[in-house]
CSV table of C-alpha atoms in Angstrom, one decimal:
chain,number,residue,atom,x,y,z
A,242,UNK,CA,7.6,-26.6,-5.4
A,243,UNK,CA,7.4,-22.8,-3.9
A,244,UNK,CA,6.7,-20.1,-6.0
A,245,UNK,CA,6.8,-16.3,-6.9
A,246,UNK,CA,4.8,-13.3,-7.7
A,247,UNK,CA,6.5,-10.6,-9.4
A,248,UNK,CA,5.1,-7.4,-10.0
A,249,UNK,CA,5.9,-5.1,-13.1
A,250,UNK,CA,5.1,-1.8,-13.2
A,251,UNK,CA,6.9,0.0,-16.4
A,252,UNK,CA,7.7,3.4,-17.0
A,253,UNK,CA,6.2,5.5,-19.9
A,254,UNK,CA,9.3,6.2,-21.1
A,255,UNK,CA,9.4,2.9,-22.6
A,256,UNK,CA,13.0,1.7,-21.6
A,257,UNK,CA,13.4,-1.6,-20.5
A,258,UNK,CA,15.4,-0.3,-17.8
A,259,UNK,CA,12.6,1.5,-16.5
A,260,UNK,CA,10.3,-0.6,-14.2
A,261,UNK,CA,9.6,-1.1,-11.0
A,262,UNK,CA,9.1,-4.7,-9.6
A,263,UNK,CA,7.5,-6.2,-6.2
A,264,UNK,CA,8.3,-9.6,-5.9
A,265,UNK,CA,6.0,-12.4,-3.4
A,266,UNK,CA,6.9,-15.6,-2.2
A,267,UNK,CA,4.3,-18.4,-0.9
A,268,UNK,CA,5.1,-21.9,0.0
A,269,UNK,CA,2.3,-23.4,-2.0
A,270,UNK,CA,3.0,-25.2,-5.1
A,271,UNK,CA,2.5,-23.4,-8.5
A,272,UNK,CA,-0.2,-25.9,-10.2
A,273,UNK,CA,-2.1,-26.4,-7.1
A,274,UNK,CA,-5.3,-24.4,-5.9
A,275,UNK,CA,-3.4,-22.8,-3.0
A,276,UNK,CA,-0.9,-21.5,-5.7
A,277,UNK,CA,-4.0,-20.0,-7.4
A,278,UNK,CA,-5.4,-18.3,-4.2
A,279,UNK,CA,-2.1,-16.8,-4.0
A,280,UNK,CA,-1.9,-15.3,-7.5
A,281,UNK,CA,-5.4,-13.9,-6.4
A,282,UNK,CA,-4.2,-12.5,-3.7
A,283,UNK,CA,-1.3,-10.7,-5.2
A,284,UNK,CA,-3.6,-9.6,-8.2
A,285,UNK,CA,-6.0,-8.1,-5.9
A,286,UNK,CA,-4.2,-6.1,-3.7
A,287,UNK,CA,-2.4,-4.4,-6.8
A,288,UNK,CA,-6.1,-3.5,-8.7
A,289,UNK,CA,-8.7,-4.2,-6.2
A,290,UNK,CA,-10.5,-7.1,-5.1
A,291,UNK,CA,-14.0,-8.2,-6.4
A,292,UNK,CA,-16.1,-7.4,-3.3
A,293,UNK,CA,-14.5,-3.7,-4.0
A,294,UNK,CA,-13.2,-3.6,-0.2
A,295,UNK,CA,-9.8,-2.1,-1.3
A,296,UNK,CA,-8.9,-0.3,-3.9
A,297,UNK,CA,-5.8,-1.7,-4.9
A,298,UNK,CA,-2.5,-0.3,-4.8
A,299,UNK,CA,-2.6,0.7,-8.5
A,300,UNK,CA,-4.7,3.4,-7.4
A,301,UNK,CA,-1.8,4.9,-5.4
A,302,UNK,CA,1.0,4.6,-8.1
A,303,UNK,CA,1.3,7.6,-10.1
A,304,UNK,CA,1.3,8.4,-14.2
A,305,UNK,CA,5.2,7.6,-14.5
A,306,UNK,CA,3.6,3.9,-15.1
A,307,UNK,CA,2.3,2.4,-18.2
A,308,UNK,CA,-0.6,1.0,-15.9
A,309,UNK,CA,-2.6,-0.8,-18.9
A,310,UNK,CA,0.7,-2.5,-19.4
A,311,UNK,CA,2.0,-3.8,-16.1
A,312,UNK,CA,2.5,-8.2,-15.4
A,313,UNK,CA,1.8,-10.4,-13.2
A,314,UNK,CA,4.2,-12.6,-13.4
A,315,UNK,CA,4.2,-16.3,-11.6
A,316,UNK,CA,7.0,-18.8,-11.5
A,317,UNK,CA,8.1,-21.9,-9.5
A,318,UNK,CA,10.7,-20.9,-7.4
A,319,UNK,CA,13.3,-22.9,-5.0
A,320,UNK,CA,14.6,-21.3,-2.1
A,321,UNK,CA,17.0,-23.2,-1.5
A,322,UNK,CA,18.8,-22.2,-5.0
A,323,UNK,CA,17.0,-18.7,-5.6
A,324,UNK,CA,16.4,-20.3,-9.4
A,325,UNK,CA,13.0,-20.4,-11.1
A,326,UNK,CA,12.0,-23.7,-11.6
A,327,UNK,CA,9.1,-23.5,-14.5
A,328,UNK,CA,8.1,-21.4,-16.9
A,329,UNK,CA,6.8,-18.7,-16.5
A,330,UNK,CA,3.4,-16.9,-16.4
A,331,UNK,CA,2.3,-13.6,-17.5
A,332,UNK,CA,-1.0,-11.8,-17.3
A,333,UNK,CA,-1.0,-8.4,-18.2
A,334,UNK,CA,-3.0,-6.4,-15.3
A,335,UNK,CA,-4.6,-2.4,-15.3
A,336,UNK,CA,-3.9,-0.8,-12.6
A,337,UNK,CA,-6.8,1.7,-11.3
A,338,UNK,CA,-6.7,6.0,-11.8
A,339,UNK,CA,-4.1,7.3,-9.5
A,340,UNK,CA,-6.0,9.2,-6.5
A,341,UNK,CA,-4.4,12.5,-7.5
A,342,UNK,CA,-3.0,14.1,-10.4
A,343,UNK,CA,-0.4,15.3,-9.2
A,344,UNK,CA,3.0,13.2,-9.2
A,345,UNK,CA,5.4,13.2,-6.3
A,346,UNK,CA,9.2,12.4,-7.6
A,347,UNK,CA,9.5,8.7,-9.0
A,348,UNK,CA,12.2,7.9,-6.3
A,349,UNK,CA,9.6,8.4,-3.4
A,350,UNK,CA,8.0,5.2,-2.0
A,351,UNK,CA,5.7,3.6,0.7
A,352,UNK,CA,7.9,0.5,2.4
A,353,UNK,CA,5.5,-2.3,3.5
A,354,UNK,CA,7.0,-4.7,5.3
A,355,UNK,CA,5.9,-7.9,6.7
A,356,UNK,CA,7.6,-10.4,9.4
A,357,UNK,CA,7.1,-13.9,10.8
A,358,UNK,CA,6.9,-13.3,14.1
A,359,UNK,CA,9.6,-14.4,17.0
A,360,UNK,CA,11.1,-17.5,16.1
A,361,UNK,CA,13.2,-19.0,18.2
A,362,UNK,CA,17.3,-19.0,17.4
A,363,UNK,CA,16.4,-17.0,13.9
A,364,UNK,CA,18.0,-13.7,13.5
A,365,UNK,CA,15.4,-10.9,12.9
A,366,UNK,CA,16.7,-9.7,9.6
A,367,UNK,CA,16.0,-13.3,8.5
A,368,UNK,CA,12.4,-13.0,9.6
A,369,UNK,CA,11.1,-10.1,7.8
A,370,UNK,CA,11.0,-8.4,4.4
A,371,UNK,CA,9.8,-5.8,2.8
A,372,UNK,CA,8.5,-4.2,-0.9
A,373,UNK,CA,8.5,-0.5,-2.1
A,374,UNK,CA,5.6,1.1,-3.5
A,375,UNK,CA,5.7,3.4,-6.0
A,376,UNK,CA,6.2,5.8,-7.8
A,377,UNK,CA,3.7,7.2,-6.2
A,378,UNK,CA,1.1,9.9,-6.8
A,379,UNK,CA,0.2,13.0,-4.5
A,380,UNK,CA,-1.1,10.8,-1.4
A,381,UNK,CA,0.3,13.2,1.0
A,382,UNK,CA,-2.0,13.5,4.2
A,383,UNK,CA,-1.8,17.6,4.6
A,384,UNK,CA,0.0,20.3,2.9
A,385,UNK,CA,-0.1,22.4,6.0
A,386,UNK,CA,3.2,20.0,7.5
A,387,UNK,CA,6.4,20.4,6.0
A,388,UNK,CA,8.0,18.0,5.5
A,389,UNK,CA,4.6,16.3,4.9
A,390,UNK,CA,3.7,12.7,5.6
A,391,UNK,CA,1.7,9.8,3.6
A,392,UNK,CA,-2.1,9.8,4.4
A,393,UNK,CA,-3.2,8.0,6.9
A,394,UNK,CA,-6.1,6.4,5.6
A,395,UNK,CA,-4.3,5.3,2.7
A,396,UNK,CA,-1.9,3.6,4.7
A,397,UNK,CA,-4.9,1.9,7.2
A,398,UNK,CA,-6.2,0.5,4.3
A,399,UNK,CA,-3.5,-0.8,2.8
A,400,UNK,CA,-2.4,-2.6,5.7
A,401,UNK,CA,-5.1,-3.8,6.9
A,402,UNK,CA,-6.5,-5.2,3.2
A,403,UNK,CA,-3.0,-6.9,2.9
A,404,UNK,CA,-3.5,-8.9,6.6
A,405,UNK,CA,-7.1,-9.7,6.6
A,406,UNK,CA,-6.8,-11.1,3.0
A,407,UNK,CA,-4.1,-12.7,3.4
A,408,UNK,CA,-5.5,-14.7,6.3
A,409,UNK,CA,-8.5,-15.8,3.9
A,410,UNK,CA,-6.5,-16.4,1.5
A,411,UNK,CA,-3.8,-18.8,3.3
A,412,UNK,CA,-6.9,-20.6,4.7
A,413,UNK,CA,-7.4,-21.9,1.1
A,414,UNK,CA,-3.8,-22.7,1.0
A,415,UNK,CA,-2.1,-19.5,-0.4
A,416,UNK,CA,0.9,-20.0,2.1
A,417,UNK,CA,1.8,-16.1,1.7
A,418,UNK,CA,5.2,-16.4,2.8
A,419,UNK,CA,9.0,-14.5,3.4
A,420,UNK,CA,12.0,-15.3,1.9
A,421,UNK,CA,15.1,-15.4,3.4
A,422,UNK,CA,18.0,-16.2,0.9
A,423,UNK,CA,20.7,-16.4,3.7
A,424,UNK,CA,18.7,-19.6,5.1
A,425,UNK,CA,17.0,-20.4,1.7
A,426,UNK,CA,13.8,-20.7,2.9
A,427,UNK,CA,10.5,-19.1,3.0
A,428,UNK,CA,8.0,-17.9,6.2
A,429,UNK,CA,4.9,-17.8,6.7
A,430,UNK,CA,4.1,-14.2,7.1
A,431,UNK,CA,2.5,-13.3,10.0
A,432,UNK,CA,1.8,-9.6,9.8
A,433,UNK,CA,2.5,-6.2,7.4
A,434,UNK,CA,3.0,-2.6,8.9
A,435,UNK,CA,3.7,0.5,7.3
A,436,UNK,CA,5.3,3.3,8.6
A,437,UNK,CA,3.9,7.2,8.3
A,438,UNK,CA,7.0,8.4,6.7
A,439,UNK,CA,8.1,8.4,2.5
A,440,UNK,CA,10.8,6.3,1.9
A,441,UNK,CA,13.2,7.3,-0.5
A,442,UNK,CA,16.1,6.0,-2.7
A,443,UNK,CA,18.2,8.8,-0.7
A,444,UNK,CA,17.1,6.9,2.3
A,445,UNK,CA,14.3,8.3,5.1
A,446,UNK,CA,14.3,12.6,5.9
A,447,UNK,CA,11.9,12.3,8.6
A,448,UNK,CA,11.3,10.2,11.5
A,449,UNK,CA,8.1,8.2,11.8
A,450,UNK,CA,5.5,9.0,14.3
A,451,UNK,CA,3.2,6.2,13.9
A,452,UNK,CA,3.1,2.7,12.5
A,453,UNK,CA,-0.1,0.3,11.1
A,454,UNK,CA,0.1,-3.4,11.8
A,455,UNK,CA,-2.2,-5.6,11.0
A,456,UNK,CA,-1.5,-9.1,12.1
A,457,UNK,CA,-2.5,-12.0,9.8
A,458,UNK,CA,-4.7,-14.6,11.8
A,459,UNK,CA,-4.4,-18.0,11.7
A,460,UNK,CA,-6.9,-20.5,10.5
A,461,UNK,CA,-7.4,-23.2,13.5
């Protein structure tokens, strides 16, 4: 059976109601190794992997979060239902020192979103997804712009750490996938982009000007 990933970042102010959450879908099967090599996967690119080629996206979030506290949380999931189908898992994860000290408003977010490609008599809004990152600390890439952007670099190596992983990672049988609840059923994802614009709870102020993809390669 599928599974899920769920990310939980609370707030300081300790209300329950205060958390942010990124959720992850893969198509392998909870108890198996490709269901381990997916909770890997999601646990690295949130504190940084082992061979220290990334980060991890703690290091972006800012002070709002309780970062010694945040989950990892893994469950069977059906997509055909949306119900969990196990028990779940949780591993309580660090998440690194913010970049910069400073912290932007809690509504302000990176969107990375993923996709499955072109797939034949599929609506696009049924093949691709998205999660928000944040609340995030001062990543801005100059203070001379106004209104001022996300850094680039910050944004290249997100991207391309989420791709190139996740193709190593799906050749052990990860199966990082999309869900689509309209069609109940989950997608191989085949490549993340991010956008070089903040995205908001009041929606987007500026218009993009460039956009990272990094395409996840296929084992033969």
């Amino acid at each position: 059976m599928p599974m899920k990933v769920s990310v939980i970042l609370p707030f300081t102010s300790g209300r329950p109601e205060d958390l942010a959450v990124n959720t992850w879908y893969s198509n392998a099967d909870l108890l198996s190794t490709g269901g381990d090599e997916f909770v890997d996967w999601v646990r690295d690119l949130y504190v940084g992997d082992v061979a220290e080629t990334y980060d991890g996206i703690g290091r972006l979030i800012a002070g709002q979060v309780n970062k010694a506290g945040c989950i990892l949380r893994s469950v069977g999931f059906n997509p055909a239902t949306g119900k969990e189908t196990s028990e779940a898992n949780e591993e309580v994860i660090e998440l690194g020192n913010q970049y910069d000290a400073e912290n932007l408003p809690s509504e302000v977010a990176l969107c990375l979103s993923y996709d499955a490609g072109f797939l034949l008599g599929v609506p696009k809004g049924r093949t691709r997804g998205r999660v928000f990152i944040g609340p995030l600390c001062n990543i801005n890439g100059t203070t001379a712009t106004n209104p001022s952007r996300p850094g680039a670099t910050y944004i290249s190596d997100l991207v391309e750490f989420a791709g190139v992983s996740a193709a190593a990672r799906n050749a052990a049988g990860a199966a990082i996938s999309l869900y689509s609840p309209t069609d109940g059923v989950l997608r191989t994802i085949r490549a993340f982009s991010c956008d070089n614009e903040w995205d908001t709870q009041r929606r987007r102020g500026v218009e993009p000007t460039s956009r990272t993809i990094q395409t996840v390669a296929v084992t033969p």
